[in-house]
XYZ file of C-alpha atoms in Angstrom:
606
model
C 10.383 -10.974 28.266
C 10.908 -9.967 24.837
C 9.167 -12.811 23.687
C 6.238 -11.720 25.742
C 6.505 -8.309 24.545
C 6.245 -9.722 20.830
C 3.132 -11.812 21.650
C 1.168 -8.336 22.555
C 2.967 -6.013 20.079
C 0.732 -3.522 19.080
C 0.188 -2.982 15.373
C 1.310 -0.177 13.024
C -0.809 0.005 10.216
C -0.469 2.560 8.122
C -3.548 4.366 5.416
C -2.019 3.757 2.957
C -0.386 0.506 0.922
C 3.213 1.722 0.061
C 3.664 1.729 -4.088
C 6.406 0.160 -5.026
C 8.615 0.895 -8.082
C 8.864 -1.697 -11.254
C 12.389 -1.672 -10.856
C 12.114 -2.978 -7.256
C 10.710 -6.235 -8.215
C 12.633 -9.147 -9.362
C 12.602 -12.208 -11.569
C 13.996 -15.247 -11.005
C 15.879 -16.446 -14.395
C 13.847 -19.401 -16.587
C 17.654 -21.069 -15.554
C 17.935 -20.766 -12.400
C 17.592 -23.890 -10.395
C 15.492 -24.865 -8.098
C 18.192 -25.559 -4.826
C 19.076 -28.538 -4.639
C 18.052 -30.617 -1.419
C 19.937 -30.133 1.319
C 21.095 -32.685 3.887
C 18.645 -33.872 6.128
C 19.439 -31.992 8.733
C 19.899 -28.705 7.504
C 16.551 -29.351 5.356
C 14.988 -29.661 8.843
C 16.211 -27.826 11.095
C 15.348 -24.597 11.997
C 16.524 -23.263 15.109
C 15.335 -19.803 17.102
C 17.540 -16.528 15.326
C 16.592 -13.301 15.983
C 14.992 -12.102 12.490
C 18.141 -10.033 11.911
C 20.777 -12.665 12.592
C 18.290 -14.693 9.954
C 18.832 -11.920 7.171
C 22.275 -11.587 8.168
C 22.771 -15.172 7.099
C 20.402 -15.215 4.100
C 22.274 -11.920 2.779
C 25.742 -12.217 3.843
C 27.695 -15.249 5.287
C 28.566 -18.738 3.848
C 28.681 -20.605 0.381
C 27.092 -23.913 -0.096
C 23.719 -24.910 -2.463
C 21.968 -21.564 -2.151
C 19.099 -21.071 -4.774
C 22.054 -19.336 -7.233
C 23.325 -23.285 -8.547
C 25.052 -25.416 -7.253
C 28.340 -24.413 -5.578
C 26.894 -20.963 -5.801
C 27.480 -18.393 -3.358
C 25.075 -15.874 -1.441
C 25.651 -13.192 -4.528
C 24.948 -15.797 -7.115
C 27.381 -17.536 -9.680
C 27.099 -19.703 -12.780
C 23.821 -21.033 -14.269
C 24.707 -25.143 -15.623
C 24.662 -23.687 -18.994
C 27.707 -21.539 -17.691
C 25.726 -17.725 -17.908
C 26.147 -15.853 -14.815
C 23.488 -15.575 -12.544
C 21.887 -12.607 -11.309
C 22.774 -11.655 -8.064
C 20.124 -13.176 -5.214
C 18.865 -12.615 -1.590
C 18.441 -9.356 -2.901
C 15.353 -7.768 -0.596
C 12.334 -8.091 -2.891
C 9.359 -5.477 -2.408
C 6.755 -7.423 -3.543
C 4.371 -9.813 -1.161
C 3.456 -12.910 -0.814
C 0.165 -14.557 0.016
C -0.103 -17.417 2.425
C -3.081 -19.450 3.342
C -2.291 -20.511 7.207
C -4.813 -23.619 7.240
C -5.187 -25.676 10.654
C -3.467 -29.038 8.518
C -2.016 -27.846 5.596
C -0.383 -23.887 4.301
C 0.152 -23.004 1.339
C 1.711 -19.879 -0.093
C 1.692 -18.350 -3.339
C 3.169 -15.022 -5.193
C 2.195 -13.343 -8.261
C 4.984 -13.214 -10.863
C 5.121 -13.018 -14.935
C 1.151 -11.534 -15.262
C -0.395 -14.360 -13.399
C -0.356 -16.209 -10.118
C 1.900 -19.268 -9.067
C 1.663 -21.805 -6.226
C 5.158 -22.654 -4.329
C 6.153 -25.989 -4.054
C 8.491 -26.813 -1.208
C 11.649 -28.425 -0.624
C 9.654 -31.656 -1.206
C 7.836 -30.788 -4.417
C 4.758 -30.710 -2.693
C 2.039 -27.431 -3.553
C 1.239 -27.348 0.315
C 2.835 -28.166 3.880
C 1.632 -29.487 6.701
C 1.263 -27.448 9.421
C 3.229 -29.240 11.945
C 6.086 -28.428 14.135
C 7.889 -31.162 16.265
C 10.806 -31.049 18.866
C 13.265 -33.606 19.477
C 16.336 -33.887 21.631
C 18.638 -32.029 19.135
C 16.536 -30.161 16.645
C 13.457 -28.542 15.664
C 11.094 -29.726 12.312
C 8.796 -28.094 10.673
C 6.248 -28.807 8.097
C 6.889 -32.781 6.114
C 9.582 -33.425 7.833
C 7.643 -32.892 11.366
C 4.545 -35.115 10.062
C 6.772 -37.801 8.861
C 8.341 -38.119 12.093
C 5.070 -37.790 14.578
C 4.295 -41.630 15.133
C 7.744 -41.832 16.876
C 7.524 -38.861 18.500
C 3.632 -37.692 19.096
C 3.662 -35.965 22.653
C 6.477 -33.190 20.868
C 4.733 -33.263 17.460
C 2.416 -30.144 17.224
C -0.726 -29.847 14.642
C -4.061 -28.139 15.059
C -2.285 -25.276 16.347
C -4.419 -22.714 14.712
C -7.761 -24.534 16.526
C -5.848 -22.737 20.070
C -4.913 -19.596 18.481
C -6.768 -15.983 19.665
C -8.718 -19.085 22.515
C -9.270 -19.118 26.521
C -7.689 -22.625 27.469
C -11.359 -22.953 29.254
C -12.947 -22.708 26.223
C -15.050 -25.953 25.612
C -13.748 -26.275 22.470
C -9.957 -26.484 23.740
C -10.976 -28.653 26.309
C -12.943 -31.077 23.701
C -9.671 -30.850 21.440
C -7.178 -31.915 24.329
C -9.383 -35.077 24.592
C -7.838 -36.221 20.826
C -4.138 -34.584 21.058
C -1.106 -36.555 22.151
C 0.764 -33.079 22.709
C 0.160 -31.434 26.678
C -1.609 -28.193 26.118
C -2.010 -25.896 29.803
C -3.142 -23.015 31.243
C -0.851 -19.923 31.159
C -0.744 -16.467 31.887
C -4.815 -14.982 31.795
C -5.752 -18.115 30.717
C -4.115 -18.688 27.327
C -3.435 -21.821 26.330
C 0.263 -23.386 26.013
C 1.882 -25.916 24.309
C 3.967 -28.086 26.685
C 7.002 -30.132 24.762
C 10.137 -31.589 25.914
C 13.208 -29.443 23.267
C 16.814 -30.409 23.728
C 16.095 -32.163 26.776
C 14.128 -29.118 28.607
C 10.983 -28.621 29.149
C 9.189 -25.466 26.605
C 6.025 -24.101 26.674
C 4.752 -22.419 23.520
C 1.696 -20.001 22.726
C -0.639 -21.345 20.002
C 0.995 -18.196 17.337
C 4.620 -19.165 18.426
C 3.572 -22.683 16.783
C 1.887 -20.578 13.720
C 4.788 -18.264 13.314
C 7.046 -21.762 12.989
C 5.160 -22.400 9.907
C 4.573 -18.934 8.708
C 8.659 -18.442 8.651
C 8.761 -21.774 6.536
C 6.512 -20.937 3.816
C 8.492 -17.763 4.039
C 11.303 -19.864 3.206
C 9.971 -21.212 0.964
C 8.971 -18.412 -1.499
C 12.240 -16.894 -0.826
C 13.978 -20.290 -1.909
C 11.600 -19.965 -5.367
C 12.240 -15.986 -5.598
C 16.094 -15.997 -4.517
C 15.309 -12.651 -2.590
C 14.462 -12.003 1.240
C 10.874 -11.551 1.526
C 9.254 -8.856 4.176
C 5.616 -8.498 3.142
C 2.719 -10.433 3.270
C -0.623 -10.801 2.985
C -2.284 -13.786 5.751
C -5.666 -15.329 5.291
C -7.616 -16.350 8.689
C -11.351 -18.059 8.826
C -14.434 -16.279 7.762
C -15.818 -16.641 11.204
C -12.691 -15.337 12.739
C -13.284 -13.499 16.306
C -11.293 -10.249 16.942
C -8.723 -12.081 19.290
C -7.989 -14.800 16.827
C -7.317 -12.108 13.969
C -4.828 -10.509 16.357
C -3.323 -13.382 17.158
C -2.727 -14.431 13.493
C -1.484 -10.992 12.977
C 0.935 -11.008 16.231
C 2.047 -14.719 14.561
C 3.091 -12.531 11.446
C 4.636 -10.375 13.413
C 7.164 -13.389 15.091
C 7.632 -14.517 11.306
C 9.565 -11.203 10.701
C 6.830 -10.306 8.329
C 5.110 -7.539 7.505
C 1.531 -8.442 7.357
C 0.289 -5.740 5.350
C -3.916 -7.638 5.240
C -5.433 -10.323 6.948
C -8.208 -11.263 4.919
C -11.332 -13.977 4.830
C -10.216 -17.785 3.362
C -13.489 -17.808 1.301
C -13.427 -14.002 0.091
C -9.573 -14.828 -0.895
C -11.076 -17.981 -2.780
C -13.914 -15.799 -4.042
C -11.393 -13.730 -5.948
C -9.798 -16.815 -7.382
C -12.809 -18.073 -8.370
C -14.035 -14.560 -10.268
C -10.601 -14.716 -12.215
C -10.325 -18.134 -13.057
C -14.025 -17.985 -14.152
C -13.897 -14.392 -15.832
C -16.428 -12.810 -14.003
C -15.190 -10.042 -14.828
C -17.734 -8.252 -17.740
C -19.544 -4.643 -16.811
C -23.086 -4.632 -15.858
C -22.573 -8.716 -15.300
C -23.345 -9.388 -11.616
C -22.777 -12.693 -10.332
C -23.051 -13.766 -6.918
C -21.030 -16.964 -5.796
C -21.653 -18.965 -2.331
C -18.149 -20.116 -1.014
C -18.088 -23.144 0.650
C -15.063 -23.891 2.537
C -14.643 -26.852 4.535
C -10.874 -27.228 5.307
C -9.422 -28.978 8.416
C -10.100 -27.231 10.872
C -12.802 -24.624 10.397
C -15.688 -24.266 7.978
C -17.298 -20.863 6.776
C -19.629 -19.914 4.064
C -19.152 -16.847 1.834
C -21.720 -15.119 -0.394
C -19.811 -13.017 -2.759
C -21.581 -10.572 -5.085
C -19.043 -10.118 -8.352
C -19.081 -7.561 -10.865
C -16.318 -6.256 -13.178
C -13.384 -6.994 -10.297
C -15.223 -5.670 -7.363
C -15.889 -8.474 -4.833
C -18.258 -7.398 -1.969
C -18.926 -10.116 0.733
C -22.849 -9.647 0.950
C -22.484 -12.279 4.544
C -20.567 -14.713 5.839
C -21.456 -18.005 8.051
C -19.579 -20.772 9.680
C -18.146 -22.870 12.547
C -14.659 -22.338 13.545
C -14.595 -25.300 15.414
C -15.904 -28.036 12.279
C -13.235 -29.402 9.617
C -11.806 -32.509 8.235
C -10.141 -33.026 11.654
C -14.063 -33.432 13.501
C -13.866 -36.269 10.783
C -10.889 -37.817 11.294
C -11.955 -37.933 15.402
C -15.290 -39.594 14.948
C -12.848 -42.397 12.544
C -10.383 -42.570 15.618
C -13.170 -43.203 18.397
C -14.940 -45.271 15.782
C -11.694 -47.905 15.768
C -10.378 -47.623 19.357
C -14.002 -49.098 20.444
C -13.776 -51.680 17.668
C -10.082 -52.724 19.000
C -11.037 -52.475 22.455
C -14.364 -54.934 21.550
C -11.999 -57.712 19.881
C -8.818 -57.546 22.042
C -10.266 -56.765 24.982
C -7.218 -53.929 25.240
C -8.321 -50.008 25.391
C -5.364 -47.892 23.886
C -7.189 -44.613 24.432
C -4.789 -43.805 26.830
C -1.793 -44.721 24.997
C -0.406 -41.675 22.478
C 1.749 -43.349 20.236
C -1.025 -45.821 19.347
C -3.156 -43.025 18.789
C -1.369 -40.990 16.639
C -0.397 -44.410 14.378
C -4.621 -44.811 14.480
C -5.249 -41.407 13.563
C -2.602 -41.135 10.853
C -4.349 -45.051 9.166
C -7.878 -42.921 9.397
C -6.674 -39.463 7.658
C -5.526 -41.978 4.866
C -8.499 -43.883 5.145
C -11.081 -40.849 4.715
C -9.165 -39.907 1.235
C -9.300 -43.259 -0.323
C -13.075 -42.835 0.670
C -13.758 -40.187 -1.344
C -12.438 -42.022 -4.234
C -13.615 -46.056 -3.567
C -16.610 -47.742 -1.554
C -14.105 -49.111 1.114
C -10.653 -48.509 3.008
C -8.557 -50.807 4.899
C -6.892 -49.780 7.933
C -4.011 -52.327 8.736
C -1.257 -51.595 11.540
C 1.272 -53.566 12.501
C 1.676 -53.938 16.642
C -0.707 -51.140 17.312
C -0.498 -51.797 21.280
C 1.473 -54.850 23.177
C 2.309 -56.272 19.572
C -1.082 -56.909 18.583
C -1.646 -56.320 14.698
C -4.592 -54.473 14.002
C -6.663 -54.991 10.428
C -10.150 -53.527 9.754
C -12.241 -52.105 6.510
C -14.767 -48.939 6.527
C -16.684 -48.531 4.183
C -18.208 -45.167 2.840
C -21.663 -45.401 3.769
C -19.914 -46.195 7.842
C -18.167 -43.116 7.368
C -21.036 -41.340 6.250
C -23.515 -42.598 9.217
C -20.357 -41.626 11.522
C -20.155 -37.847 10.358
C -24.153 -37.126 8.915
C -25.160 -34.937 12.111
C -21.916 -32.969 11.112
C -22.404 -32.954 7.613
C -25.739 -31.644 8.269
C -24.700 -28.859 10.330
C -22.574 -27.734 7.401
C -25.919 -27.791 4.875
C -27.258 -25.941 8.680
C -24.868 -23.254 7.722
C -25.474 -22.766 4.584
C -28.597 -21.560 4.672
C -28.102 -19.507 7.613
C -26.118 -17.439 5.160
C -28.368 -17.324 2.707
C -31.183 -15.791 5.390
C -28.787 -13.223 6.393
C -28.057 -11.781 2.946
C -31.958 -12.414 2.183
C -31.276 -14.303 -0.745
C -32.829 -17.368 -2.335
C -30.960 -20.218 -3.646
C -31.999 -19.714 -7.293
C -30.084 -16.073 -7.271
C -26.663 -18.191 -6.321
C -25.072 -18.547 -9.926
C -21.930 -20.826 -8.894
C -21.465 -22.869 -5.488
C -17.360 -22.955 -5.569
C -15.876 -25.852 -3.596
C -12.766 -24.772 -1.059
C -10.918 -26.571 1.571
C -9.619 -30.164 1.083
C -12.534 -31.723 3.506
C -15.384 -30.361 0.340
C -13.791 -33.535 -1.837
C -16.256 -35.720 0.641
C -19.035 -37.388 -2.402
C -21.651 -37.077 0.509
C -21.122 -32.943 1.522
C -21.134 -32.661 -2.319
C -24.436 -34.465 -2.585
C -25.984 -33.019 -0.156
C -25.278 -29.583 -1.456
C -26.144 -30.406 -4.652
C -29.594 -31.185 -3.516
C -29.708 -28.188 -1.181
C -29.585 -25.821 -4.373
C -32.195 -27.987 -6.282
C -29.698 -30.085 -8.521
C -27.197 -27.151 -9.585
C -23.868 -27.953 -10.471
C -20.654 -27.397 -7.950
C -18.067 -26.028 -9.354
C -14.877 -27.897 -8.646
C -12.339 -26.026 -11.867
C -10.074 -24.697 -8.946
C -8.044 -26.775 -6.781
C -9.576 -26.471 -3.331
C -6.034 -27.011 -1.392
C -4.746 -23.441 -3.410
C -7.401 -21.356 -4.070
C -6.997 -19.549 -0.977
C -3.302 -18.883 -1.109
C -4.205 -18.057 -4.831
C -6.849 -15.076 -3.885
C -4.089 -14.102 -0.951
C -1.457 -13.302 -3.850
C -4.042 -11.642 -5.995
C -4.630 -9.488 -2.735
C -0.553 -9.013 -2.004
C 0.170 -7.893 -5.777
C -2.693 -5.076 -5.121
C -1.730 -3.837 -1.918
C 2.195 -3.791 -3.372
C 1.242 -1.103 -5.946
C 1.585 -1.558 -9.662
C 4.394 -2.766 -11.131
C 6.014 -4.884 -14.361
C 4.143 -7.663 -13.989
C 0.901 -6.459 -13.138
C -2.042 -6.061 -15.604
C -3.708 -3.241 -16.641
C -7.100 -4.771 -14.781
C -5.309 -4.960 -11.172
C -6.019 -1.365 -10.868
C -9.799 -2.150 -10.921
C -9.605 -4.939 -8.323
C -11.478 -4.005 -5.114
C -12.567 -6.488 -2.214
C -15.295 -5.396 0.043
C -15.118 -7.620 3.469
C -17.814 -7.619 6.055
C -17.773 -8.270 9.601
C -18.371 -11.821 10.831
C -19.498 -11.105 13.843
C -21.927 -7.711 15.861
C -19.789 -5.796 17.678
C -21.325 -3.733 20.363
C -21.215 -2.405 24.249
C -22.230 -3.833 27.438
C -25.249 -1.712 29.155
C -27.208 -1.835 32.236
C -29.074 -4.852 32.984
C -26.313 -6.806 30.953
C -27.712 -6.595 27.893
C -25.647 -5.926 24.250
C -26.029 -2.717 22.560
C -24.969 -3.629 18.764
C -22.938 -0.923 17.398
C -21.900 -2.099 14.399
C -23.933 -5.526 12.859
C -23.070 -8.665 11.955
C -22.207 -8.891 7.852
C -21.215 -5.020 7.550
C -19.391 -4.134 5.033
C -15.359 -2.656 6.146
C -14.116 -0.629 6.824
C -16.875 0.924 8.882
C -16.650 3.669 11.855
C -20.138 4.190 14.199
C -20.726 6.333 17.159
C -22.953 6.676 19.938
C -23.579 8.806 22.995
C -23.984 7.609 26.631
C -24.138 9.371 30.088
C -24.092 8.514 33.478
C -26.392 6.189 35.836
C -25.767 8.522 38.880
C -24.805 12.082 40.319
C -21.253 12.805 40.895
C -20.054 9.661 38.806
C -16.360 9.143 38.703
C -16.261 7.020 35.544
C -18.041 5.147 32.806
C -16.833 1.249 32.448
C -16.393 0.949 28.382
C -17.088 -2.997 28.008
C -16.673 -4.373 23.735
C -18.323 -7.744 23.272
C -18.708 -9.622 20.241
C -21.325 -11.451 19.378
C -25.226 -12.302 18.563
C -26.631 -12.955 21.724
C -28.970 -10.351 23.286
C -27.014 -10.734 26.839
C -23.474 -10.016 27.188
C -23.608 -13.248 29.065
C -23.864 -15.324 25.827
C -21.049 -12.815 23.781
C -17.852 -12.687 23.873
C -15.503 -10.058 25.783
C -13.066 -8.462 23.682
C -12.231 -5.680 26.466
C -12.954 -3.156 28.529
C -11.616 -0.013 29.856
C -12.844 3.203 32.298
C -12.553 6.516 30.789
C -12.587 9.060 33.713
C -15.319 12.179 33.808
C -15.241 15.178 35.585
C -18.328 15.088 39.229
C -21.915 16.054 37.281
C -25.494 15.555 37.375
C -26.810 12.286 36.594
C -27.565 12.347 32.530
C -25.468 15.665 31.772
C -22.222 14.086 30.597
C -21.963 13.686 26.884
C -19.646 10.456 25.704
C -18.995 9.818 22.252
C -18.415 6.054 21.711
C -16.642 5.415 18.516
C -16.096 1.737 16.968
C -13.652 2.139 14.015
C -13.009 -1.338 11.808
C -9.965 -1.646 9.530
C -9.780 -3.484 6.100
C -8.299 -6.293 8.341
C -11.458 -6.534 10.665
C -9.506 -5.406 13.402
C -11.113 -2.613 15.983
C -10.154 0.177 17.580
C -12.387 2.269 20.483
C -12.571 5.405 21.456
C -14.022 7.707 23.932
C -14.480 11.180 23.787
C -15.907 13.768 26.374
C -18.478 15.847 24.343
C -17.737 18.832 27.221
C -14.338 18.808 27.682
C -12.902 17.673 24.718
C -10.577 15.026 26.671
C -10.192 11.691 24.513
C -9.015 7.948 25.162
C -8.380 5.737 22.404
C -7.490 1.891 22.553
C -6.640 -0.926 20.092
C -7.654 -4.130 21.488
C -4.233 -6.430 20.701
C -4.042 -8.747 23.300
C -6.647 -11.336 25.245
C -7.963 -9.041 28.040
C -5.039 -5.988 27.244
C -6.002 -2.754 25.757
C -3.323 -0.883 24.436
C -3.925 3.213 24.961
């Protein structure tokens, strides 16, 4: 039940980002090791604490390798040059900023006047976004991905692709075609995650998965940091609905984190790009077209720059299109080819798949880099070896409809802000999926031959921008420059937002590309005489029937017996700096008001 309860916690946000003192904020030492790696399984394994059992540990019991040396205990101890070390697992005030991407996370703080990247346990600058059960433990991250050939009907990726979803959805239903794990229909419709853990059968909402990884990159910076970390700032698609913002926010939430902004991957990658570039001269506008094509989503960004102020002018994308749509039309590609010269059809066979699928994600990097990749596994299915090549241009004949829809995309954004390509000064390249040669040639000829600018690695710059983002919101402090004051991101709404009326049709309250926060009203009355109630229905988005939007919520709000047309309702959509909504109704008469925050799939919380 309490797990429940956490899924559909409503939010506390306050007005106001606290400010917290210079003195509050901590250093690590130049000599303080990294810790050293653990043993396997305690590198690994993770299992279910209640966040304050998790502090207690982290801040109290036990000696062992903690991030204070070797042999160090909780409080510190001595550096290998023999000078104490500071104490550690001290609560640090700051926040970190973590790009939560469908394959890979990344997370990223801002320390010593500038931003740095996290590696993990493994060295590596990002983690997969994986989470696998076996009989005795849980993994998350490498050690999950490593493992998921052996074990791919308990090894869980793609998680985000569920997240905020119906399980009816055609999209879900299109995943479950390509996933090995057993996703099903729960409670009102949500989709769950069915895996076999310690020998029982779990089920596992799509943010429970996210909150796995959210608590390891966690980890992670508090590993780097040796202090506990609380606050956070999460980034979440462009094309994000309301639902799937809540339920990034709720994933936070599980993560014991304070999630003090959710904000856009390509406005986050926007900032990164206007600081690495030094966009940042008065009276020097620059506007910069994001294009993000990670895993599992894709969105375009048109950012308008100018002295630190970042104002999304619109925003485009597909939340279902990624490197992952790739990888799928690789897979289907090579199970045909296997089932055309052995005469066997493995399609049906998980373990295959997932060995297949794993060959092809290794196969589409080596294409962006040579003409041809081999894809050679040893007893695919009944012992029979598999070898085949693929060249680039079979790749590219494979994926064109879908790399087309991404060029598609593009210029849908551009029509929305009203701008021409020859007013884009910089196309920045985001998400791992934008190293492809033929996206980059195709975009290249979209904006007449212009150079892309790749000067930022694509699998950070996100997690970068978040940081930039979390060392705002955290208040100045010691390491902050003077210029941090001036930083100020304008977001926009990716999607209208507006009420269901007679007839079915959509009345837009507040428009697609807005900038937030934004609050707008409007006043309705009654169909009838003597009408008990008005039915308050949000949808969200661009079709001119309800029928084609989607249903965030809906509530009654109760009037007193009148004329038909004489009751005065004030409708008022409010949007926070995360994009979230809240609704209220007010009776212009008799003063009597209902408010709700829309915070879980078909749940309005008064």
């Amino acid at each position: 039940a309490d797990r429940w309860h956490a899924l559909g916690l409503a939010h506390h946000r306050s007005a106001r980002s606290p400010t917290i003192p210079a003195s509050a904020c901590t250093t690590p030492l130049p000599w303080l090791p990294f810790p050293s790696p653990p043993t396997e399984q305690a590198a690994v394994e993770v299992e279910k604490k209640p966040p304050e059992e998790e502090d207690k540990k982290k801040s109290g019991g036990g000696g062992g390798q903690q991030a204070g040396g070797q042999g160090a205990g909780p409080l510190g101890g001595s550096s290998p040059s023999g000078r104490a070390c500071r104490p550690i697992w001290m609560a640090w005030e700051g926040a970190i900023g973590i790009d939560l991407g469908t394959t890979y996370s990344c997370v990223a703080v801002w320390q010593n006047g500038h931003v740095e990247i996290v590696a993990n346990e493994q060295g590596n600058r990002t983690t997969p976004s994986y989470v696998a059960f076996t009989s005795s433990k849980r993994l998350i991250g490498d050690a999950a991905k490593n493992q998921a050939d052996m074990n791919p009907a308990n090894t869980i990726f793609d998680s985000k692709r569920l997240i905020g979803r119906r399980f009816t959805d055609a999209s879900v239903q299109n995943d479950i075609k390509h996933w090995p794990f057993k996703v099903i229909s729960g409670p009102e419709d949500k989709p769950m995650i069915a895996v076999k853990y310690k020998g029982v059968e779990q089920q596992f909402a799509a943010e429970e998965i996210s909150s796995m990884v959210l608590v390891r990159m966690r980890e992670t910076a508090e590993a780097y940091l040796g202090s506990t970390i609380k606050n956070a700032v999460v980034t979440v698609p462009a094309c994000s609905t309301d639902l799937q913002r809540q339920a990034t926010w709720n994933a936070g939430v599980l993560a014991s984190l304070n999630v003090m902004r959710i904000i856009p991957e390509p406005t986050a990658a926007a900032m990164a790009y206007g600081l690495h570039n030094k966009v940042t001269e008065w009276g020097v506008v620059e506007n910069a077209l994001v294009f993000d094509l990670g895993g599992g989503t894709f969105d375009v960004s048109l950012v308008e720059i100018e002295f630190y102020i970042f104002e999304v002018l619109a925003t485009a994308g597909d939340p279902h299109l990624g490197g992952e749509d790739f990888d799928n039309r690789m897979v289907n590609h090579f199970v045909q080819e296997f089932k055309r010269k052995k005469k066997k059809d493995i399609s049906g066979n998980p373990r295959a798949l997932r060995r297949l699928r794993t060959a092809c994600e290794r196969a589409k990097r080596t294409l962006s880099s040579t003409e041809e990749a081999v894809i050679e596994i040893s007893c695919l299915y009944e012992d029979i070896d598999f070898y085949s090549t693929i060249t680039r241009a079979r790749f590219e004949e494979l994926n064109m409809d879908l790399f087309r829809k991404c060029m598609d995309i593009v210029e849908d954004c551009l029509r929305d802000a009203r701008m021409d390509m020859s007013s884009v000064h910089a196309v920045v390249l985001i998400g791992g999926s934008s190293r492809i040669p033929k996206i980059q040639q195709l975009l290249q000829e979209l904006f007449n031959g212009k150079e892309l600018y790749k000067s930022i690695n694509p699998d950070e710059a996100v997690a970068y921008g978040a940081a930039l983002q979390a060392a705002l919101l955290t208040g100045p402090n010691n390491d902050n420059e003077g210029w941090m004051s001036d930083l100020l991101l304008l977001d926009a709404t990716p999607l209208s937002l507006g009420l269901g009326t007679k007839g079915g049709d959509m009345t837009v309250m507040i428009p697609k590309n807005r900038a937030i926060p934004v609050k707008t009203e409007i006043v309705i009355s009654t169909d009838y005489d003597n009408q008990p109630c008005i039915r308050i229905q949000v949808y969200e988005g661009e079709g001119a029937k309800t029928c084609d939007n989607n249903l965030l919520g809906e509530f009654e709000f109760s009037i007193p017996p009148a004329s038909k047309g004489v009751p005065q309702i004030i409708v008022c959509f409010d949007i926070d700096a995360n994009g979230i909504l809240d609704v209220s109704a007010k009776d212009k008469n008799t003063g009597e008001k209902k408010k709700v925050t829309i915070n879980k799939r078909f749940h309005l919380k008064q």
